[in-house]
mmCIF file of C-alpha atoms and ligand atoms in Angstrom:
data_model
loop_
_atom_site.group_PDB
_atom_site.id
_atom_site.type_symbol
_atom_site.label_atom_id
_atom_site.label_comp_id
_atom_site.label_asym_id
_atom_site.label_seq_id
_atom_site.Cartn_x
_atom_site.Cartn_y
_atom_site.Cartn_z
ATOM 1 C CA MET A 356 83.804 153.946 63.610
ATOM 2 C CA SER A 357 85.650 156.914 65.941
ATOM 3 C CA LYS A 358 87.885 155.276 68.561
ATOM 4 C CA ARG A 359 86.771 155.118 72.273
ATOM 5 C CA ARG A 360 88.509 157.683 74.088
ATOM 6 C CA ILE A 361 88.269 158.848 77.759
ATOM 7 C CA THR A 362 87.480 162.256 78.658
ATOM 8 C CA LYS A 363 89.365 164.195 81.507
ATOM 9 C CA GLN A 364 86.964 163.802 83.413
ATOM 10 C CA GLN A 365 85.726 160.309 82.856
ATOM 11 C CA GLN A 366 89.627 159.768 83.868
ATOM 12 C CA ARG A 367 89.521 161.474 86.929
ATOM 13 C CA ARG A 368 86.386 159.253 87.977
ATOM 14 C CA ILE A 369 88.237 155.888 87.085
ATOM 15 C CA LYS A 370 91.055 156.748 88.950
ATOM 16 C CA ALA A 371 89.020 158.538 92.154
ATOM 17 C CA ARG A 372 87.049 154.868 91.644
ATOM 18 C CA GLN A 373 90.690 152.724 91.749
ATOM 19 C CA ASP A 374 91.152 154.910 95.119
ATOM 20 C CA SER A 375 88.786 154.297 96.832
ATOM 21 C CA HIS A 376 89.614 150.766 96.330
ATOM 22 C CA ILE A 377 86.200 149.822 95.416
ATOM 23 C CA ASP A 378 85.216 150.232 91.531
ATOM 24 C CA ASP A 379 81.941 150.184 89.664
ATOM 25 C CA GLU A 380 80.747 146.138 90.312
ATOM 26 C CA GLN A 381 81.093 146.589 93.963
ATOM 27 C CA GLY A 382 83.966 144.577 93.708
ATOM 28 C CA LEU A 383 86.909 144.351 96.614
ATOM 29 C CA ASN A 384 90.230 145.256 95.035
ATOM 30 C CA GLU A 385 93.248 143.877 96.454
ATOM 31 C CA PRO A 386 96.667 144.335 96.396
ATOM 32 C CA GLY A 387 99.003 141.804 94.321
ATOM 33 C CA LEU A 388 102.538 141.758 92.603
ATOM 34 C CA VAL A 389 102.202 140.800 88.891
ATOM 35 C CA VAL A 390 105.048 137.880 88.142
ATOM 36 C CA ALA A 391 104.426 137.151 84.534
ATOM 37 C CA HIS A 392 102.530 139.000 82.062
ATOM 38 C CA HIS A 393 101.365 136.472 78.775
ATOM 39 C CA GLY A 394 99.723 137.457 75.846
ATOM 40 C CA THR A 395 96.161 137.927 77.275
ATOM 41 C CA GLY A 396 96.799 139.160 80.928
ATOM 42 C CA VAL A 397 99.082 138.699 83.922
ATOM 43 C CA THR A 398 99.906 136.138 86.572
ATOM 44 C CA VAL A 399 99.144 138.363 89.859
ATOM 45 C CA GLU A 400 100.167 137.064 93.283
ATOM 46 C CA ASP A 401 97.960 137.926 96.089
ATOM 47 C CA GLN A 402 99.335 138.781 99.620
ATOM 48 C CA ASP A 403 98.942 134.686 100.595
ATOM 49 C CA GLY A 404 101.400 133.731 97.268
ATOM 50 C CA HIS A 405 98.496 131.945 95.738
ATOM 51 C CA ARG A 406 98.846 133.402 92.250
ATOM 52 C CA ARG A 407 95.574 133.603 89.736
ATOM 53 C CA HIS A 408 95.725 134.375 85.564
ATOM 54 C CA CYS A 409 94.165 138.449 85.320
ATOM 55 C CA LYS A 410 92.772 139.848 82.881
ATOM 56 C CA LEU A 411 93.684 143.810 82.623
ATOM 57 C CA ARG A 412 91.206 146.764 82.349
ATOM 58 C CA GLN A 413 91.561 148.320 79.040
ATOM 59 C CA HIS A 414 93.331 151.349 80.308
ATOM 60 C CA LEU A 415 95.984 150.482 82.167
ATOM 61 C CA GLY A 416 98.283 150.177 79.496
ATOM 62 C CA ILE A 417 101.192 147.509 79.231
ATOM 63 C CA ILE A 418 101.666 146.048 83.008
ATOM 64 C CA VAL A 419 105.194 143.408 83.234
ATOM 65 C CA ALA A 420 106.603 141.755 85.624
ATOM 66 C CA GLY A 421 107.541 143.433 89.147
ATOM 67 C CA ASP A 422 104.250 145.834 88.476
ATOM 68 C CA GLU A 423 102.318 146.169 91.789
ATOM 69 C CA VAL A 424 98.985 146.383 91.292
ATOM 70 C CA MET A 425 95.284 145.892 92.669
ATOM 71 C CA TRP A 426 92.767 143.147 91.601
ATOM 72 C CA GLN A 427 90.233 141.765 91.792
ATOM 73 C CA ARG A 428 88.692 138.107 91.858
ATOM 74 C CA GLN A 429 86.954 136.638 89.295
ATOM 75 C CA GLY A 430 85.020 133.111 89.933
ATOM 76 C CA GLN A 431 87.499 130.550 91.724
ATOM 77 C CA THR A 432 90.709 130.787 89.780
ATOM 78 C CA GLY A 433 90.304 134.200 87.468
ATOM 79 C CA GLY A 434 90.504 137.832 88.383
ATOM 80 C CA VAL A 435 90.963 141.380 86.886
ATOM 81 C CA VAL A 436 93.499 144.205 87.658
ATOM 82 C CA THR A 437 92.223 147.531 87.627
ATOM 83 C CA ALA A 438 94.427 149.791 88.963
ATOM 84 C CA LEU A 439 98.142 150.007 88.037
ATOM 85 C CA CYS A 440 100.376 151.217 91.355
ATOM 86 C CA GLU A 441 103.178 153.474 90.931
ATOM 87 C CA ARG A 442 106.220 152.414 89.801
ATOM 88 C CA LYS A 443 110.064 153.002 91.391
ATOM 89 C CA SER A 444 111.805 151.888 88.687
ATOM 90 C CA VAL A 445 111.283 150.614 85.264
ATOM 91 C CA LEU A 446 113.479 148.397 82.699
ATOM 92 C CA THR A 447 112.356 148.933 78.548
ATOM 93 C CA ARG A 448 112.989 147.643 75.785
ATOM 94 C CA PRO A 449 113.109 149.472 71.777
ATOM 95 C CA ASP A 450 110.396 147.138 70.150
ATOM 96 C CA ALA A 451 110.643 146.467 66.422
ATOM 97 C CA ARG A 452 109.236 150.258 65.577
ATOM 98 C CA GLY A 453 112.212 151.106 68.442
ATOM 99 C CA VAL A 454 109.593 152.415 70.506
ATOM 100 C CA ASN A 455 110.839 151.668 73.893
ATOM 101 C CA ARG A 456 108.553 149.703 75.916
ATOM 102 C CA PRO A 457 108.136 148.115 79.253
ATOM 103 C CA ILE A 458 110.018 144.435 79.882
ATOM 104 C CA ALA A 459 110.425 144.492 83.791
ATOM 105 C CA ALA A 460 109.415 147.323 86.737
ATOM 106 C CA ASN A 461 109.884 148.168 90.492
ATOM 107 C CA ILE A 462 113.558 146.367 89.912
ATOM 108 C CA ASP A 463 116.582 148.279 93.048
ATOM 109 C CA LYS A 464 118.891 145.833 92.075
ATOM 110 C CA MET A 465 121.328 145.090 89.252
ATOM 111 C CA LEU A 466 123.835 142.258 89.743
ATOM 112 C CA ILE A 467 126.816 143.256 86.240
ATOM 113 C CA VAL A 468 128.280 139.739 85.579
ATOM 114 C CA LEU A 469 131.722 139.138 84.626
ATOM 115 C CA ALA A 470 134.210 136.754 84.480
ATOM 116 C CA PRO A 471 138.110 136.218 83.688
ATOM 117 C CA GLU A 472 136.380 133.883 80.301
ATOM 118 C CA PRO A 473 134.999 135.733 78.899
ATOM 119 C CA CYS A 474 137.340 137.920 78.876
ATOM 120 C CA ALA A 475 135.285 141.578 80.874
ATOM 121 C CA SER A 476 135.752 144.607 79.336
ATOM 122 C CA SER A 477 135.969 147.640 81.325
ATOM 123 C CA LEU A 478 133.368 149.397 78.634
ATOM 124 C CA LEU A 479 130.382 146.377 79.257
ATOM 125 C CA ILE A 480 131.344 147.536 82.846
ATOM 126 C CA ASP A 481 130.186 151.303 82.288
ATOM 127 C CA SER A 482 127.917 150.822 79.710
ATOM 128 C CA TYR A 483 125.697 148.648 82.797
ATOM 129 C CA LEU A 484 127.092 151.000 85.550
ATOM 130 C CA VAL A 485 125.547 153.837 83.404
ATOM 131 C CA ALA A 486 122.596 152.091 82.483
ATOM 132 C CA ALA A 487 122.089 151.147 86.236
ATOM 133 C CA GLU A 488 122.646 154.742 87.719
ATOM 134 C CA THR A 489 120.302 156.155 84.646
ATOM 135 C CA LEU A 490 117.198 154.432 85.702
ATOM 136 C CA GLY A 491 118.456 154.716 89.395
ATOM 137 C CA ILE A 492 118.887 150.989 90.423
ATOM 138 C CA GLU A 493 121.370 150.060 93.113
ATOM 139 C CA PRO A 494 124.026 148.061 90.929
ATOM 140 C CA CYS A 495 127.078 145.383 92.216
ATOM 141 C CA LEU A 496 129.513 143.666 90.401
ATOM 142 C CA VAL A 497 129.758 140.319 90.410
ATOM 143 C CA LEU A 498 132.997 138.603 89.454
ATOM 144 C CA ASN A 499 131.778 134.363 88.530
ATOM 145 C CA LYS A 500 134.667 132.081 88.435
ATOM 146 C CA CYS A 501 137.107 133.220 90.703
ATOM 147 C CA ASP A 502 138.412 129.521 90.232
ATOM 148 C CA LEU A 503 139.991 130.705 87.857
ATOM 149 C CA ALA A 504 142.450 132.742 89.435
ATOM 150 C CA PRO A 505 145.740 132.381 87.417
ATOM 151 C CA LEU A 506 143.789 133.659 84.598
ATOM 152 C CA ILE A 507 141.973 136.531 86.900
ATOM 153 C CA ARG A 508 145.615 137.924 87.901
ATOM 154 C CA GLU A 509 147.090 137.362 84.072
ATOM 155 C CA GLN A 510 143.775 139.507 83.076
ATOM 156 C CA LYS A 511 144.172 142.499 85.833
ATOM 157 C CA LEU A 512 140.313 141.625 87.008
ATOM 158 C CA ASP A 513 141.315 142.353 90.322
ATOM 159 C CA THR A 514 143.313 145.305 89.348
ATOM 160 C CA LEU A 515 139.793 146.391 87.244
ATOM 161 C CA LEU A 516 138.054 145.546 90.704
ATOM 162 C CA THR A 517 139.713 147.932 93.178
ATOM 163 C CA SER A 518 139.051 150.702 90.600
ATOM 164 C CA TYR A 519 135.240 150.182 91.297
ATOM 165 C CA GLU A 520 135.473 149.690 94.598
ATOM 166 C CA GLN A 521 137.272 152.767 95.376
ATOM 167 C CA LEU A 522 134.468 154.964 93.458
ATOM 168 C CA ASN A 523 131.793 152.254 95.977
ATOM 169 C CA TYR A 524 130.669 150.105 93.805
ATOM 170 C CA THR A 525 130.241 146.709 95.534
ATOM 171 C CA VAL A 526 132.508 144.121 94.134
ATOM 172 C CA VAL A 527 131.851 140.447 95.394
ATOM 173 C CA GLU A 528 133.951 137.253 94.184
ATOM 174 C CA VAL A 529 132.054 134.063 93.659
ATOM 175 C CA SER A 530 131.889 131.056 91.479
ATOM 176 C CA ALA A 531 129.189 129.334 90.428
ATOM 177 C CA HIS A 532 131.268 126.253 90.525
ATOM 178 C CA GLU A 533 132.562 125.851 93.576
ATOM 179 C CA GLY A 534 130.532 127.917 95.825
ATOM 180 C CA SER A 535 132.520 130.233 97.217
ATOM 181 C CA GLY A 536 130.684 134.296 97.830
ATOM 182 C CA ILE A 537 127.462 132.415 96.950
ATOM 183 C CA ASP A 538 126.575 133.356 100.598
ATOM 184 C CA HIS A 539 128.029 137.250 100.662
ATOM 185 C CA LEU A 540 125.775 137.096 97.253
ATOM 186 C CA GLN A 541 122.643 136.061 98.608
ATOM 187 C CA SER A 542 122.660 139.095 101.628
ATOM 188 C CA VAL A 543 123.338 141.270 98.224
ATOM 189 C CA LEU A 544 119.940 140.190 96.891
ATOM 190 C CA LYS A 545 118.036 139.706 100.308
ATOM 191 C CA ASN A 546 115.046 142.512 100.488
ATOM 192 C CA HIS A 547 115.649 143.419 97.213
ATOM 193 C CA THR A 548 113.801 142.955 93.535
ATOM 194 C CA SER A 549 116.837 141.954 91.287
ATOM 195 C CA VAL A 550 118.286 140.765 87.975
ATOM 196 C CA PHE A 551 121.420 139.800 86.584
ATOM 197 C CA VAL A 552 123.042 140.964 83.106
ATOM 198 C CA GLY A 553 126.262 139.672 81.657
ATOM 199 C CA GLN A 554 127.888 138.975 78.698
ATOM 200 C CA SER A 555 126.815 135.985 77.007
ATOM 201 C CA GLY A 556 128.889 132.923 79.138
ATOM 202 C CA VAL A 557 130.039 134.546 82.154
ATOM 203 C CA GLY A 558 127.579 132.286 84.361
ATOM 204 C CA LYS A 559 124.494 133.297 84.753
ATOM 205 C CA SER A 560 122.378 131.218 84.160
ATOM 206 C CA SER A 561 124.377 128.809 86.647
ATOM 207 C CA LEU A 562 124.608 131.438 89.849
ATOM 208 C CA ILE A 563 120.365 131.355 89.728
ATOM 209 C CA ALA A 564 120.636 128.279 88.928
ATOM 210 C CA THR A 565 121.890 128.213 93.210
ATOM 211 C CA PHE A 566 119.278 130.358 94.108
ATOM 212 C CA LEU A 567 116.466 129.123 92.561
ATOM 213 C CA PRO A 568 115.535 125.654 95.407
ATOM 214 C CA HIS A 569 113.196 124.251 92.764
ATOM 215 C CA ALA A 570 109.993 124.210 95.744
ATOM 216 C CA THR A 571 110.122 128.528 94.970
ATOM 217 C CA ILE A 572 109.888 127.969 91.402
ATOM 218 C CA ALA A 573 105.522 127.913 91.442
ATOM 219 C CA VAL A 574 105.149 129.402 87.745
ATOM 220 C CA GLY A 575 105.990 125.728 86.824
ATOM 221 C CA ALA A 576 107.758 127.290 83.407
ATOM 222 C CA LEU A 577 111.174 126.567 84.544
ATOM 223 C CA THR A 578 111.297 123.643 86.970
ATOM 224 C CA ASP A 579 115.363 122.954 86.359
ATOM 225 C CA LYS A 580 118.187 124.302 86.149
ATOM 226 C CA GLN A 581 118.827 123.498 82.555
ATOM 227 C CA ARG A 582 115.614 124.532 81.205
ATOM 228 C CA LEU A 583 116.278 128.039 83.074
ATOM 229 C CA GLY A 584 119.281 128.380 80.717
ATOM 230 C CA LYS A 585 117.279 128.030 77.519
ATOM 231 C CA HIS A 586 113.988 129.318 78.185
ATOM 232 C CA THR A 587 113.301 131.227 75.458
ATOM 233 C CA THR A 588 110.223 133.035 76.069
ATOM 234 C CA SER A 589 111.542 136.545 76.273
ATOM 235 C CA ARG A 590 109.190 137.985 78.534
ATOM 236 C CA ALA A 591 109.863 138.438 82.144
ATOM 237 C CA GLU A 592 109.057 136.500 84.952
ATOM 238 C CA LEU A 593 109.644 137.215 88.965
ATOM 239 C CA TYR A 594 111.208 134.000 90.971
ATOM 240 C CA HIS A 595 110.890 134.264 94.761
ATOM 241 C CA LEU A 596 114.234 133.289 95.793
ATOM 242 C CA ASN A 597 115.360 131.851 99.335
ATOM 243 C CA LYS A 598 116.069 134.894 102.430
ATOM 244 C CA ASN A 599 113.423 137.286 100.784
ATOM 245 C CA ALA A 600 115.076 137.612 97.640
ATOM 246 C CA ARG A 601 113.337 138.630 94.656
ATOM 247 C CA LEU A 602 114.342 138.172 90.961
ATOM 248 C CA ILE A 603 113.365 139.353 87.931
ATOM 249 C CA ASP A 604 114.951 136.925 84.866
ATOM 250 C CA SER A 605 114.377 137.240 80.370
ATOM 251 C CA PRO A 606 116.895 136.243 78.431
ATOM 252 C CA GLY A 607 115.931 139.847 77.138
ATOM 253 C CA ILE A 608 116.348 141.164 80.617
ATOM 254 C CA ARG A 609 120.215 139.075 81.222
ATOM 255 C CA GLU A 610 121.558 140.520 78.063
ATOM 256 C CA PHE A 611 120.290 144.038 77.927
ATOM 257 C CA ASN A 612 121.804 146.976 76.171
ATOM 258 C CA LEU A 613 122.522 150.176 76.952
ATOM 259 C CA TRP A 614 119.496 152.738 74.791
ATOM 260 C CA LYS A 615 120.872 155.615 73.000
ATOM 261 C CA MET A 616 121.347 158.473 75.104
ATOM 262 C CA THR A 617 122.443 162.070 74.828
ATOM 263 C CA PRO A 618 126.280 162.584 76.025
ATOM 264 C CA ALA A 619 124.970 165.197 78.577
ATOM 265 C CA GLU A 620 122.872 162.080 79.987
ATOM 266 C CA ILE A 621 125.859 159.468 80.213
ATOM 267 C CA ALA A 622 128.092 162.644 81.847
ATOM 268 C CA GLU A 623 125.564 162.696 85.133
ATOM 269 C CA ALA A 624 125.948 158.925 85.115
ATOM 270 C CA PHE A 625 129.512 158.277 85.339
ATOM 271 C CA ILE A 626 129.557 159.096 89.208
ATOM 272 C CA ASP A 627 132.701 160.198 89.295
ATOM 273 C CA PHE A 628 132.297 163.090 86.889
ATOM 274 C CA LYS A 629 129.395 164.139 89.251
ATOM 275 C CA PRO A 630 131.859 167.210 90.820
ATOM 276 C CA PHE A 631 132.779 168.098 87.822
ATOM 277 C CA LEU A 632 129.526 168.550 85.919
ATOM 278 C CA GLY A 633 128.605 172.222 85.832
ATOM 279 C CA GLN A 634 132.080 173.310 86.026
ATOM 280 C CA CYS A 635 133.437 173.796 82.557
ATOM 281 C CA LYS A 636 133.787 177.651 80.492
ATOM 282 C CA PHE A 637 131.345 175.927 77.554
ATOM 283 C CA ARG A 638 127.139 175.153 79.226
ATOM 284 C CA ASP A 639 127.261 172.598 77.170
ATOM 285 C CA CYS A 640 130.982 170.639 77.220
ATOM 286 C CA ARG A 641 130.772 167.509 75.996
ATOM 287 C CA HIS A 642 134.197 167.087 77.854
ATOM 288 C CA VAL A 643 136.085 166.061 74.686
ATOM 289 C CA SER A 644 138.762 168.653 73.064
ATOM 290 C CA GLU A 645 136.585 171.735 74.855
ATOM 291 C CA PRO A 646 138.725 174.766 76.172
ATOM 292 C CA GLN A 647 138.932 174.852 79.929
ATOM 293 C CA CYS A 648 136.839 171.578 80.615
ATOM 294 C CA ALA A 649 136.597 170.370 83.938
ATOM 295 C CA ILE A 650 136.616 167.022 84.008
ATOM 296 C CA HIS A 651 139.588 167.234 81.473
ATOM 297 C CA GLN A 652 140.830 168.806 83.930
ATOM 298 C CA ALA A 653 140.222 166.745 86.906
ATOM 299 C CA CYS A 654 141.183 163.704 84.252
ATOM 300 C CA LYS A 655 144.804 165.845 84.628
ATOM 301 C CA ASP A 656 144.236 165.331 88.114
ATOM 302 C CA GLY A 657 143.941 161.770 88.432
ATOM 303 C CA LEU A 658 140.742 162.698 89.776
ATOM 304 C CA ILE A 659 138.975 160.918 86.896
ATOM 305 C CA GLN A 660 140.958 157.261 85.888
ATOM 306 C CA PRO A 661 141.869 157.531 82.619
ATOM 307 C CA SER A 662 139.598 154.407 81.616
ATOM 308 C CA ARG A 663 137.107 155.683 82.765
ATOM 309 C CA TYR A 664 137.058 158.998 80.769
ATOM 310 C CA GLN A 665 138.064 156.407 77.601
ATOM 311 C CA ASN A 666 134.689 154.549 78.164
ATOM 312 C CA TYR A 667 133.076 157.885 78.606
ATOM 313 C CA LEU A 668 134.459 158.822 74.887
ATOM 314 C CA SER A 669 133.337 155.675 73.804
ATOM 315 C CA LEU A 670 129.649 155.802 74.948
ATOM 316 C CA ILE A 671 129.451 159.003 73.675
ATOM 317 C CA GLY A 672 129.805 157.436 70.592
HETATM 318 P P1 GDP B 798 125.555 132.704 80.740
HETATM 319 O O1 GDP B 798 125.121 132.876 79.505
HETATM 320 O O2 GDP B 798 126.415 133.525 81.284
HETATM 321 O O3 GDP B 798 124.428 131.794 81.298
HETATM 322 O O4 GDP B 798 126.665 131.959 81.630
HETATM 323 P P2 GDP B 798 126.486 129.800 81.761
HETATM 324 O O5 GDP B 798 125.802 130.139 83.701
HETATM 325 O O6 GDP B 798 125.704 129.655 80.949
HETATM 326 O O7 GDP B 798 127.585 129.206 82.269
HETATM 327 C C1 GDP B 798 128.747 129.452 80.934
HETATM 328 C C2 GDP B 798 130.150 128.644 81.164
HETATM 329 O O8 GDP B 798 130.399 128.935 82.028
HETATM 330 C C3 GDP B 798 129.575 126.906 81.462
HETATM 331 O O9 GDP B 798 130.055 126.262 80.934
HETATM 332 C C4 GDP B 798 129.338 127.066 83.212
HETATM 333 O O10 GDP B 798 129.846 125.850 83.076
HETATM 334 C C5 GDP B 798 130.228 128.221 83.307
HETATM 335 N N1 GDP B 798 130.678 128.153 84.436
HETATM 336 C C6 GDP B 798 129.997 129.238 85.624
HETATM 337 N N2 GDP B 798 130.079 129.128 86.235
HETATM 338 C C7 GDP B 798 130.797 129.187 86.720
HETATM 339 C C8 GDP B 798 132.542 128.878 87.643
HETATM 340 O O11 GDP B 798 131.774 129.548 88.365
HETATM 341 N N3 GDP B 798 133.507 128.446 87.297
HETATM 342 C C9 GDP B 798 133.880 128.091 85.940
HETATM 343 N N4 GDP B 798 135.487 127.660 85.957
HETATM 344 N N5 GDP B 798 133.050 128.039 85.203
HETATM 345 C C10 GDP B 798 131.777 128.570 85.702
HETATM 346 ZN ZN1 ZN B 799 134.322 169.455 79.933
#
């Protein structure tokens, strides 16, 4: 049997129907927000915050938490998603066959959590910054466990973070245990859809738990702090936090890693390299040991910090 294929003309007709918000069965399309993805469909939240399990029309591809969709009611509790709205950003992860698949959409803030314990690595920070810059997601560095002040000084973490502030990255210092800095972090989250990323043990679960009062957990999948830390599904879910903030979370997102990128793509994502890119002698300069390299020169002139350049070299492998 031949696979059912949709012609270009049919595609245009489908699109036109979706755009008109009225489809074949004359149902009314409503805007909705996908809060979770299941094997058989998605949970969609309507504009009043009510949730429904929806099936997916075939042509839509993979729909993930954070997606804005058009959908139609079916019966008392069901529905069907009829169209996917354009994504502002999409986080992907390679599947078992190495093909990148979307895991969450429309994220606009990445909170990169670090701590004196386990010891923070500037290479890991830079790899997250490269990912955020490439995806068009605003990064924010969050130093947790500020109650461990002597350890922070011993590791010169304060100096390291000052160097990122000089690059105009936002740095927020918090202690999930003592509650310090939580208001500041809340103001960073306000009006955004965020993800928390970082090494295991830095305190992501503890921080997320401070922002997830029980009343706002409408999915019912996670009901307390302990389960939040230990839930096993790798599927991302969207949560509403206080102050109009959204969080998309899953174990996969929390320990998200940089995917394979070319040296040119990595250099583009180092914001301190930007003024010098395009000024090297060779157009395809990798900024390693080529003559008349503008990035090399900028390092010599003290315009790029040595640790950033070293991390660039490590990331291009
Ligand atoms: P995750 O793996 O990043 O989600 O980290 P967890 O939230 O599970 O925290 C790891 C460990 O760090 C736990 O033992 C927490 O009690 C501890 N922890 C979390 N936040 C703080 C903090 O602000 N100060 C201190 N001293 N310990 C913390
Ligand atoms: Zn160069």
